[in-house]
Tab-separated table of C-alpha atoms in Angstrom:
chain	number	residue	atom	x	y	z
A	1	MET	CA	205.941	-8.118	165.712
A	2	VAL	CA	209.030	-8.322	167.889
A	3	VAL	CA	210.588	-5.354	166.073
A	4	LEU	CA	207.410	-3.307	166.408
A	5	GLY	CA	207.233	-4.224	170.096
A	6	MET	CA	210.813	-3.053	170.600
A	7	ALA	CA	209.996	0.237	168.831
A	8	ILE	CA	206.996	0.832	171.079
A	9	PHE	CA	209.158	0.016	174.127
A	10	ALA	CA	211.645	2.682	173.083
A	11	GLY	CA	208.780	5.189	172.834
A	12	LEU	CA	207.577	4.175	176.324
A	13	MET	CA	211.049	4.914	177.658
A	14	LEU	CA	210.616	8.492	176.477
A	15	VAL	CA	207.181	8.704	178.047
A	16	PHE	CA	208.632	7.440	181.342
A	17	GLY	CA	211.327	10.103	181.075
A	18	LEU	CA	208.624	12.732	180.545
A	19	MET	CA	206.842	11.561	183.701
A	20	LEU	CA	210.021	12.001	185.700
A	21	SER	CA	210.788	15.436	184.296
A	22	ASP	CA	209.858	18.715	185.972
A	23	THR	CA	206.544	19.895	184.520
A	24	GLY	CA	206.398	23.310	186.257
A	25	GLN	CA	203.867	25.868	185.162
A	26	VAL	CA	202.249	24.729	181.882
A	27	GLU	CA	201.319	27.297	179.265
A	28	THR	CA	198.413	25.907	177.304
A	29	ARG	CA	196.117	26.845	174.477
A	30	GLU	CA	192.669	25.407	173.986
A	31	GLY	CA	191.273	24.123	170.696
A	32	LEU	CA	188.087	22.414	169.563
A	33	LEU	CA	188.442	19.219	167.490
A	34	PHE	CA	185.587	18.693	164.975
A	35	GLY	CA	183.300	20.634	167.297
A	36	VAL	CA	183.232	17.695	169.729
A	37	TRP	CA	186.420	17.410	171.823
A	38	ARG	CA	188.301	20.193	173.549
A	39	VAL	CA	192.086	19.770	173.284
A	40	LEU	CA	194.786	21.496	175.365
A	41	TYR	CA	198.180	22.186	173.808
A	42	ASP	CA	201.352	22.843	175.778
A	43	THR	CA	202.971	25.796	173.967
A	44	ARG	CA	206.213	25.693	175.928
A	45	ALA	CA	209.433	24.101	174.729
A	46	PRO	CA	210.249	20.812	176.444
A	47	SER	CA	212.006	21.246	179.765
A	48	THR	CA	215.762	21.034	179.972
A	49	SER	CA	215.501	17.795	181.914
A	50	MET	CA	213.227	16.264	179.264
A	51	ILE	CA	215.659	17.191	176.480
A	52	ALA	CA	218.528	15.727	178.500
A	53	ILE	CA	216.591	12.486	179.077
A	54	ALA	CA	215.756	12.120	175.352
A	55	ILE	CA	219.390	12.708	174.376
A	56	ALA	CA	220.594	10.274	177.037
A	57	ILE	CA	218.262	7.520	175.830
A	58	ALA	CA	219.393	8.059	172.201
A	59	LEU	CA	223.077	7.999	173.133
A	60	LEU	CA	222.595	4.974	175.358
A	61	LEU	CA	220.946	2.980	172.556
A	62	ALA	CA	223.562	4.064	169.998
A	63	ALA	CA	226.467	3.349	172.311
A	64	GLY	CA	225.038	-0.022	173.258
A	65	VAL	CA	224.663	-1.109	169.657
A	66	ALA	CA	228.132	0.132	168.748
A	67	ALA	CA	229.793	-1.510	171.736
A	68	ILE	CA	228.075	-4.837	171.128
A	69	GLU	CA	228.925	-4.757	167.425
A	70	ARG	CA	232.593	-4.029	168.153
A	71	ARG	CA	232.774	-6.811	170.739
A	72	ILE	CA	231.209	-9.324	168.345
A	73	ALA	CA	233.455	-8.304	165.463
A	74	THR	CA	236.557	-8.507	167.628
A	75	ARG	CA	235.570	-11.919	168.995
A	76	TYR	CA	235.037	-13.393	165.544
A	77	ARG	CA	238.252	-11.894	164.177
A	78	ARG	CA	240.115	-13.701	166.967
A	79	SER	CA	238.123	-16.889	166.832
A	80	GLU	CA	240.088	-20.128	166.326
A	81	ASP	CA	237.047	-22.426	166.249
A	82	ILE	CA	237.254	-24.146	162.859
A	83	GLY	CA	234.013	-25.941	163.505
A	84	THR	CA	231.724	-22.929	163.889
A	85	THR	CA	233.746	-20.127	162.248
A	86	PRO	CA	235.848	-21.749	159.509
A	87	LEU	CA	236.123	-18.446	157.590
A	88	ALA	CA	237.369	-16.409	160.546
A	89	PRO	CA	240.765	-14.726	159.983
A	90	LYS	CA	242.828	-16.890	162.331
A	91	PRO	CA	241.845	-20.273	160.829
A	92	VAL	CA	242.212	-18.843	157.322
A	93	MET	CA	245.627	-17.356	158.005
A	94	ALA	CA	246.813	-20.591	159.660
A	95	ARG	CA	245.620	-22.678	156.725
A	96	THR	CA	247.358	-20.504	154.114
A	97	ALA	CA	250.521	-19.606	156.022
A	98	GLY	CA	253.702	-19.992	153.935
A	99	VAL	CA	251.825	-21.134	150.833
A	100	TYR	CA	251.881	-19.173	147.570
A	101	LEU	CA	248.410	-19.554	146.095
A	102	GLY	CA	249.057	-17.720	142.846
A	103	PRO	CA	247.898	-14.330	141.638
A	104	VAL	CA	244.427	-12.997	142.368
A	105	THR	CA	242.080	-13.698	139.476
A	106	VAL	CA	238.546	-12.416	138.994
A	107	THR	CA	235.728	-14.247	137.197
A	108	VAL	CA	232.602	-12.151	136.759
A	109	LEU	CA	229.114	-13.676	136.789
A	110	ILE	CA	226.285	-11.488	135.500
A	111	PRO	CA	222.814	-12.962	136.052
A	112	ALA	CA	220.559	-11.614	133.323
A	113	HIS	CA	216.918	-11.978	132.405
A	114	ASN	CA	215.924	-9.984	129.300
A	115	GLU	CA	218.577	-7.303	129.806
A	116	GLU	CA	219.213	-6.352	126.166
A	117	ASP	CA	218.711	-2.681	127.027
A	118	ARG	CA	221.472	-2.652	129.671
A	119	ILE	CA	223.861	-5.560	129.215
A	120	GLY	CA	225.995	-3.657	126.709
A	121	ALA	CA	226.856	-0.836	129.111
A	122	THR	CA	227.587	-3.305	131.894
A	123	LEU	CA	229.990	-5.379	129.785
A	124	THR	CA	231.691	-2.267	128.373
A	125	SER	CA	232.403	-1.027	131.891
A	126	LEU	CA	234.088	-4.364	132.614
A	127	PHE	CA	236.212	-4.479	129.487
A	128	GLU	CA	237.305	-0.877	130.008
A	129	GLN	CA	238.540	-1.458	133.559
A	130	ALA	CA	242.136	-0.460	134.199
A	131	ASP	CA	242.619	-4.010	135.466
A	132	PRO	CA	239.934	-6.012	133.570
A	133	PRO	CA	238.557	-9.344	134.818
A	134	ASP	CA	240.092	-12.634	133.702
A	135	ARG	CA	236.751	-14.047	132.616
A	136	ILE	CA	233.228	-12.723	132.107
A	137	VAL	CA	230.201	-15.020	132.130
A	138	VAL	CA	226.669	-13.823	131.460
A	139	VAL	CA	224.262	-16.193	133.231
A	140	ALA	CA	221.263	-16.041	130.912
A	141	ASP	CA	218.120	-17.027	132.778
A	142	ASN	CA	215.092	-17.754	130.592
A	143	CYS	CA	215.915	-14.877	128.228
A	144	THR	CA	213.536	-14.241	125.347
A	145	ASP	CA	215.247	-11.180	123.895
A	146	ASP	CA	218.741	-10.511	122.423
A	147	THR	CA	220.659	-10.553	125.718
A	148	GLU	CA	222.688	-13.649	124.803
A	149	ASP	CA	223.562	-12.434	121.303
A	150	ILE	CA	224.700	-9.043	122.559
A	151	ALA	CA	226.830	-10.673	125.290
A	152	ARG	CA	228.581	-12.929	122.794
A	153	LEU	CA	229.095	-10.124	120.325
A	154	LEU	CA	230.890	-8.068	122.968
A	155	GLY	CA	233.160	-10.969	123.911
A	156	ALA	CA	231.572	-12.465	127.013
A	157	GLU	CA	230.844	-16.134	127.600
A	158	VAL	CA	227.198	-17.127	128.018
A	159	PHE	CA	225.943	-19.746	130.468
A	160	ARG	CA	222.292	-20.632	129.961
A	161	SER	CA	220.287	-21.820	132.989
A	162	VAL	CA	218.378	-25.078	132.623
A	163	ARG	CA	214.790	-25.436	133.858
A	164	ASN	CA	215.404	-22.825	136.520
A	165	SER	CA	212.364	-21.739	138.529
A	166	HIS	CA	214.249	-19.981	141.335
A	167	LYS	CA	215.015	-16.655	139.664
A	168	LYS	CA	218.424	-15.045	140.112
A	169	ALA	CA	219.554	-17.288	143.013
A	170	GLY	CA	218.731	-20.486	141.103
A	171	ALA	CA	220.545	-19.362	137.955
A	172	LEU	CA	223.631	-18.393	139.946
A	173	ASN	CA	223.627	-21.725	141.808
A	174	GLN	CA	223.732	-23.562	138.473
A	175	ALA	CA	226.642	-21.434	137.212
A	176	LEU	CA	228.595	-21.681	140.453
A	177	ALA	CA	228.143	-25.461	140.621
A	178	ARG	CA	229.936	-25.616	137.266
A	179	LEU	CA	232.551	-22.972	138.110
A	180	LEU	CA	233.676	-23.377	141.739
A	181	PRO	CA	235.298	-26.865	141.576
A	182	ASP	CA	237.994	-25.561	139.208
A	183	LEU	CA	238.905	-22.395	141.142
A	184	GLY	CA	241.803	-22.063	143.558
A	185	GLU	CA	242.093	-20.125	146.832
A	186	ASN	CA	243.075	-16.844	145.148
A	187	ASP	CA	240.559	-17.165	142.364
A	188	CYS	CA	237.703	-14.798	143.091
A	189	VAL	CA	234.125	-14.621	141.835
A	190	MET	CA	232.429	-11.323	141.248
A	191	VAL	CA	228.608	-11.303	141.041
A	192	MET	CA	227.127	-8.154	139.583
A	193	ASP	CA	223.757	-7.104	138.267
A	194	ALA	CA	223.194	-6.596	134.555
A	195	ASP	CA	222.054	-3.024	135.160
A	196	THR	CA	225.255	-1.943	136.958
A	197	VAL	CA	228.253	0.020	135.654
A	198	LEU	CA	231.588	-0.195	137.532
A	199	ASP	CA	233.846	2.773	138.219
A	200	GLN	CA	237.218	2.461	136.505
A	201	GLY	CA	239.281	1.570	139.560
A	202	TYR	CA	236.925	-1.032	141.033
A	203	LEU	CA	238.761	-4.240	140.093
A	204	THR	CA	242.206	-2.721	140.723
A	205	ALA	CA	241.155	-1.991	144.312
A	206	VAL	CA	239.658	-5.482	144.673
A	207	ARG	CA	242.835	-7.267	143.482
A	208	SER	CA	244.966	-5.115	145.747
A	209	ARG	CA	242.819	-5.792	148.817
A	210	MET	CA	242.617	-9.527	148.186
A	211	ALA	CA	246.377	-9.806	147.558
A	212	GLU	CA	247.290	-7.833	150.695
A	213	ASP	CA	244.960	-9.651	153.110
A	214	ARG	CA	244.636	-13.434	152.899
A	215	ALA	CA	241.891	-13.310	155.569
A	216	LEU	CA	239.620	-11.078	153.512
A	217	MET	CA	236.757	-13.166	152.156
A	218	ALA	CA	234.634	-10.616	150.301
A	219	VAL	CA	234.687	-7.071	148.962
A	220	GLY	CA	231.452	-5.164	148.392
A	221	GLY	CA	230.714	-1.989	146.476
A	222	LEU	CA	229.302	1.392	147.349
A	223	PHE	CA	226.416	2.040	144.999
A	224	TYR	CA	225.047	5.252	143.562
A	225	GLY	CA	221.901	5.805	141.498
A	226	GLU	CA	221.978	6.424	137.775
A	227	GLU	CA	220.755	9.711	136.346
A	228	GLY	CA	217.158	10.152	135.251
A	229	ALA	CA	213.648	9.340	136.593
A	230	GLY	CA	212.988	12.951	137.628
A	231	LEU	CA	212.188	13.739	141.245
A	232	LEU	CA	211.737	10.085	142.198
A	233	GLY	CA	215.144	9.261	140.778
A	234	GLN	CA	216.758	12.068	142.772
A	235	LEU	CA	215.100	10.872	145.975
A	236	GLN	CA	216.628	7.464	145.450
A	237	ARG	CA	220.037	8.929	144.608
A	238	ASN	CA	219.904	10.918	147.840
A	239	GLU	CA	219.109	7.733	149.746
A	240	TYR	CA	222.006	5.853	148.144
A	241	THR	CA	224.411	8.754	148.746
A	242	ARG	CA	223.581	8.742	152.458
A	243	TYR	CA	224.085	4.988	152.660
A	244	SER	CA	227.491	5.206	150.970
A	245	ARG	CA	228.463	8.062	153.321
A	246	GLU	CA	227.532	5.920	156.309
A	247	ILE	CA	229.649	3.013	155.115
A	248	ARG	CA	232.623	5.343	154.579
A	249	ARG	CA	232.213	6.663	158.107
A	250	ARG	CA	232.221	3.036	159.310
A	251	ARG	CA	235.551	2.661	157.499
A	252	GLY	CA	234.105	0.132	155.086
A	253	ARG	CA	232.448	-2.184	157.598
A	254	VAL	CA	229.725	-3.895	155.603
A	255	PHE	CA	225.991	-3.985	156.264
A	256	VAL	CA	225.165	-5.853	153.062
A	257	LEU	CA	227.320	-7.257	150.282
A	258	THR	CA	225.141	-5.691	147.669
A	259	GLY	CA	224.050	-7.710	144.661
A	260	THR	CA	224.914	-4.736	142.415
A	261	ALA	CA	228.562	-5.828	142.523
A	262	SER	CA	230.456	-7.886	145.132
A	263	VAL	CA	233.575	-10.065	144.959
A	264	PHE	CA	234.020	-13.328	146.908
A	265	ARG	CA	236.918	-15.720	147.396
A	266	SER	CA	235.989	-19.028	145.841
A	267	GLY	CA	236.828	-20.859	149.069
A	268	ALA	CA	234.297	-18.742	150.982
A	269	LEU	CA	231.526	-19.644	148.537
A	270	ARG	CA	232.451	-23.335	148.693
A	271	GLU	CA	232.287	-23.213	152.490
A	272	VAL	CA	228.843	-21.589	152.409
A	273	ALA	CA	227.598	-24.305	150.052
A	274	ALA	CA	229.031	-27.008	152.358
A	275	GLN	CA	227.325	-25.498	155.429
A	276	ARG	CA	223.846	-25.132	153.869
A	277	GLY	CA	221.364	-27.420	155.551
A	278	ARG	CA	223.680	-27.691	158.547
A	279	ALA	CA	224.861	-24.477	160.172
A	280	LEU	CA	223.124	-22.309	157.557
A	281	PRO	CA	219.587	-22.218	156.102
A	282	GLY	CA	219.062	-23.571	152.595
A	283	ARG	CA	219.755	-26.687	150.601
A	284	HIS	CA	223.120	-28.427	150.996
A	285	GLY	CA	225.426	-27.646	148.049
A	286	ASP	CA	223.758	-24.351	147.074
A	287	VAL	CA	225.671	-21.106	147.463
A	288	TYR	CA	222.485	-19.040	147.389
A	289	ASP	CA	219.404	-19.861	149.448
A	290	THR	CA	216.654	-19.987	146.835
A	291	ALA	CA	214.003	-19.409	149.547
A	292	ALA	CA	215.409	-15.932	150.283
A	293	LEU	CA	213.799	-12.900	148.653
A	294	THR	CA	216.998	-10.895	149.044
A	295	GLU	CA	219.804	-13.304	148.166
A	296	ASP	CA	222.592	-10.736	148.650
A	297	ASN	CA	221.485	-9.915	152.191
A	298	GLU	CA	221.100	-13.585	153.044
A	299	LEU	CA	224.575	-14.424	151.672
A	300	THR	CA	226.015	-11.604	153.792
A	301	LEU	CA	224.458	-13.150	156.908
A	302	ALA	CA	225.749	-16.594	155.884
A	303	LEU	CA	229.322	-15.378	155.525
A	304	LYS	CA	229.212	-13.406	158.737
A	305	SER	CA	227.826	-16.455	160.541
A	306	LEU	CA	230.892	-18.381	159.425
A	307	GLY	CA	233.224	-15.641	160.713
A	308	ALA	CA	234.160	-14.144	157.327
A	309	LEU	CA	235.959	-10.789	157.157
A	310	MET	CA	234.537	-8.466	154.523
A	311	ILE	CA	234.721	-4.782	153.551
A	312	SER	CA	233.258	-2.140	151.206
A	313	PRO	CA	236.130	0.285	150.443
A	314	GLN	CA	235.349	3.700	149.018
A	315	GLN	CA	237.460	2.903	145.933
A	316	CYS	CA	234.882	0.272	144.902
A	317	SER	CA	231.835	2.188	143.699
A	318	VAL	CA	229.173	1.342	141.114
A	319	VAL	CA	226.257	3.032	139.419
A	320	THR	CA	222.994	1.123	139.459
A	321	GLU	CA	219.454	1.671	138.185
A	322	VAL	CA	216.783	3.628	139.994
A	323	MET	CA	213.132	2.755	139.896
A	324	PRO	CA	211.291	4.937	137.337
A	325	THR	CA	207.794	4.818	138.937
A	326	TRP	CA	206.327	4.764	142.439
A	327	GLN	CA	204.791	1.363	141.749
A	328	ALA	CA	208.161	-0.099	140.724
A	329	LEU	CA	209.798	1.448	143.788
A	330	TRP	CA	207.056	0.053	146.046
A	331	ASN	CA	207.535	-3.469	144.684
A	332	GLN	CA	211.333	-3.260	144.907
A	333	ARG	CA	211.366	-2.005	148.481
A	334	LEU	CA	208.653	-4.418	149.594
A	335	ARG	CA	210.853	-7.251	148.369
A	336	TRP	CA	213.888	-5.792	150.143
A	337	GLN	CA	212.026	-5.227	153.411
A	338	ARG	CA	210.310	-8.572	153.443
A	339	GLY	CA	213.557	-10.293	152.513
A	340	ALA	CA	215.437	-8.611	155.356
A	341	LEU	CA	212.802	-9.562	157.927
A	342	GLU	CA	212.500	-13.136	156.629
A	343	ASN	CA	216.274	-13.590	156.619
A	344	LEU	CA	216.453	-12.448	160.236
A	345	GLY	CA	213.658	-14.897	161.058
A	346	ALA	CA	215.619	-17.713	159.416
A	347	TYR	CA	218.822	-16.924	161.328
A	348	GLY	CA	217.222	-15.899	164.596
A	349	LEU	CA	218.767	-13.646	167.234
A	350	THR	CA	222.500	-14.421	167.125
A	351	PRO	CA	225.610	-12.314	167.788
A	352	GLN	CA	226.007	-11.850	164.028
A	353	THR	CA	222.416	-10.706	163.458
A	354	LEU	CA	222.140	-8.435	166.487
A	355	ARG	CA	223.148	-5.332	164.500
A	356	TYR	CA	220.513	-6.132	161.856
A	357	TRP	CA	217.827	-6.519	164.506
A	358	ALA	CA	218.868	-3.099	165.832
A	359	GLN	CA	218.484	-1.632	162.341
A	360	GLN	CA	214.954	-3.033	162.107
A	361	LEU	CA	214.252	-1.535	165.536
A	362	GLY	CA	215.338	1.832	164.120
A	363	ILE	CA	213.039	1.452	161.151
A	364	GLY	CA	210.142	0.360	163.354
A	365	TYR	CA	210.680	3.263	165.740
A	366	GLY	CA	210.886	5.613	162.742
A	367	VAL	CA	207.484	4.388	161.571
A	368	VAL	CA	205.967	5.077	164.969
A	369	ALA	CA	207.660	8.477	165.367
A	370	LEU	CA	206.917	9.859	161.909
A	371	SER	CA	203.324	8.604	161.944
A	372	SER	CA	202.761	10.233	165.356
A	373	TYR	CA	204.294	13.441	164.108
A	374	PHE	CA	201.942	13.684	161.130
A	375	ALA	CA	198.924	12.683	163.267
A	376	LEU	CA	199.614	15.399	165.831
A	377	ILE	CA	200.053	18.038	163.125
A	378	VAL	CA	196.674	17.127	161.626
A	379	VAL	CA	194.965	17.138	165.032
A	380	MET	CA	196.428	20.576	165.839
A	381	ALA	CA	195.499	21.987	162.459
A	382	VAL	CA	191.854	20.991	162.669
A	383	ALA	CA	191.498	21.841	166.358
A	384	LEU	CA	192.879	25.410	166.510
A	385	ASP	CA	191.223	28.441	164.967
A	386	ASP	CA	194.552	30.166	164.284
A	387	ALA	CA	198.153	29.128	163.919
A	388	VAL	CA	200.463	28.679	166.893
A	389	ILE	CA	204.216	29.029	166.401
A	390	PHE	CA	206.502	26.792	168.441
A	391	PRO	CA	210.042	28.302	168.208
A	392	PHE	CA	211.700	25.273	169.788
A	393	TRP	CA	210.313	22.868	167.206
A	394	LEU	CA	211.191	25.265	164.384
A	395	GLY	CA	214.767	25.076	165.700
A	396	VAL	CA	214.682	21.290	165.781
A	397	GLY	CA	213.370	21.339	162.211
A	398	ALA	CA	216.164	23.624	161.108
A	399	VAL	CA	218.780	21.219	162.533
A	400	PHE	CA	217.062	18.382	160.671
A	401	VAL	CA	217.201	20.329	157.407
A	402	VAL	CA	220.915	20.998	157.881
A	403	GLU	CA	221.494	17.262	158.398
A	404	ARG	CA	219.526	16.454	155.243
A	405	VAL	CA	221.691	18.835	153.200
A	406	VAL	CA	225.074	17.921	154.678
A	407	SER	CA	224.512	14.167	154.377
A	408	VAL	CA	223.946	14.424	150.565
A	409	TRP	CA	226.573	17.111	149.893
A	410	ALA	CA	228.621	14.734	147.725
A	411	GLY	CA	225.594	14.209	145.460
A	412	GLY	CA	225.772	17.704	143.936
A	413	TRP	CA	223.532	20.753	143.914
A	414	ARG	CA	220.367	18.904	142.965
A	415	ALA	CA	220.767	16.558	145.936
A	416	ARG	CA	221.410	19.489	148.315
A	417	PHE	CA	218.462	21.508	147.014
A	418	LEU	CA	216.127	18.536	147.480
A	419	GLY	CA	217.410	18.025	151.019
A	420	LEU	CA	216.833	21.718	151.734
A	421	LEU	CA	213.188	21.464	150.647
A	422	LEU	CA	212.673	18.749	153.290
A	423	PHE	CA	209.042	17.923	152.528
A	424	PRO	CA	209.631	15.754	149.400
A	425	GLU	CA	211.974	13.601	151.437
A	426	LEU	CA	209.441	13.399	154.247
A	427	VAL	CA	206.896	12.093	151.732
A	428	TYR	CA	209.498	9.610	150.444
A	429	ALA	CA	210.242	8.459	153.996
A	430	THR	CA	206.519	8.024	154.605
A	431	VAL	CA	206.229	5.773	151.545
A	432	LEU	CA	209.100	3.637	152.839
A	433	ASN	CA	207.398	3.439	156.239
A	434	LEU	CA	204.238	2.220	154.560
A	435	VAL	CA	206.341	-0.381	152.767
A	436	TYR	CA	207.644	-1.538	156.121
A	437	LEU	CA	204.130	-1.912	157.535
A	438	ARG	CA	202.965	-3.733	154.411
A	439	GLY	CA	205.929	-6.085	154.625
A	440	VAL	CA	205.112	-7.002	158.214
A	441	ALA	CA	201.422	-7.448	157.349
A	442	ASP	CA	202.248	-9.666	154.325
A	443	ILE	CA	204.503	-11.881	156.425
A	444	LEU	CA	201.829	-12.295	159.096
A	445	ALA	CA	199.171	-13.008	156.455
A	446	GLY	CA	201.423	-15.372	154.495
A	447	ARG	CA	201.059	-13.429	151.229
A	448	ARG	CA	203.530	-14.132	148.447
A	449	PRO	CA	205.461	-11.227	146.879
A	450	GLU	CA	205.302	-10.054	143.257
A	451	TRP	CA	208.420	-9.834	141.143
A	452	GLN	CA	208.829	-7.109	138.554
A	453	HIS	CA	211.433	-6.300	135.942
A	454	VAL	CA	212.256	-2.828	134.622
A	455	VAL	CA	213.176	-2.461	130.941
A	456	LYS	CA	213.940	0.539	128.794
A	457	THR	CA	212.378	1.028	125.390
A	458	PRO	CA	214.386	2.318	122.402
A	459	ASP	CA	213.035	5.851	123.069
A	460	SER	CA	214.507	5.716	126.652
A	461	ARG	CA	211.145	5.269	128.353
A	462	ALA	CA	211.055	2.844	131.314
A	463	LEU	CA	208.513	0.068	131.397
A	464	VAL	CA	207.757	-2.302	134.267
A	465	GLU	CA	207.118	-5.897	133.363
A	466	GLY	CA	205.955	-8.554	135.780
A	467	GLY	CA	203.272	-9.286	138.227
A	468	GLU	CA	204.723	-12.780	138.485
A	469	ARG	CA	204.485	-14.288	141.945
A	470	ARG	CA	207.211	-16.312	143.501
């Protein structure tokens, strides 16, 4: 409700700007709505002052968020407070100064529940790395298929969860409780999904980054969508391409250490576990908060709250699955959206979460803006007897189309063509907006989310299993 209120406030700022602008002589056209109401339409382009006000508000909000984020990041990089920010660069550098902690090693944990259709490709991508991991452990969580046998056959270790009822987070907590006590400062843990394939240079880049910067606590990956799933798959690939482009433009500054594939220093994970139930939400001793719907987003907030330095370099990219059906996409994004909002609720409004609150403001404002846009189009269409062309808005639409194409240019001709069509992506954005509204409504009503699992049949068809509630 706070986010929606902030979005409405941003809209009211524009209305206030409109009230202050010069209205001048208004050119109007009259239409009849459903034979009941007469509606007047202003056919002029917005005044120069109104355009200037809208641009100024947008730049002010963007500059404010950027300035605050930079100030927060700088403050925490320079923090020497071991009590509140034990993972900040200065305390870490002071603690490890002059000490050789050995070479950087990488142990990979792959949580897997009935992943026989994908685990082979995931393990193969690890073994074929130019700089392969030192150890690979498949964390088998209540598997009833051949996942464990395939993993052993390909040369991976298998850790079987015991009486786990907390999904991926619970299984990983069990494995990490066994693993972390034996790892040194330069021993890193990579957590990756069983439906993810690494690019060849991923681990080489990780080892190089970790060896060159003792203060670096985590390295995340830029993810791209796998091929397939028709139009819906391409819509998701376009979305992922834009996200990766944004991270590159931010020079690797992380929004989320994605669960598809991220690497952590063992000391950082031990510190998170020690701070659970104290400075961080969750049960003391657990690395992952089992109450969180999106454990990767929550762990990112936990590390940032402790001052950790992290990055997602462009050399670290992965290919992950896309949802094959609209129902599967709806359930996935509902879990992501609810998880993000619930994580922010758990951490509150802090310097580290301010950027994430701003992102939710952007989503909330997008819901209001796009819904209003569609509503006004419908009202105009049913009210007027003939079409009215607005050249100004056609120009704005053309600029929007150019942005849609340029931002997915790296995705190839299919991505560019879909961006050029515009309307499929508007429909996709509308679905995501509905997911946002449903997430807010579910939180307010106290509904529990459904978990689903996508599997591929031998004939390459995708099936969605689940309906299980957490």
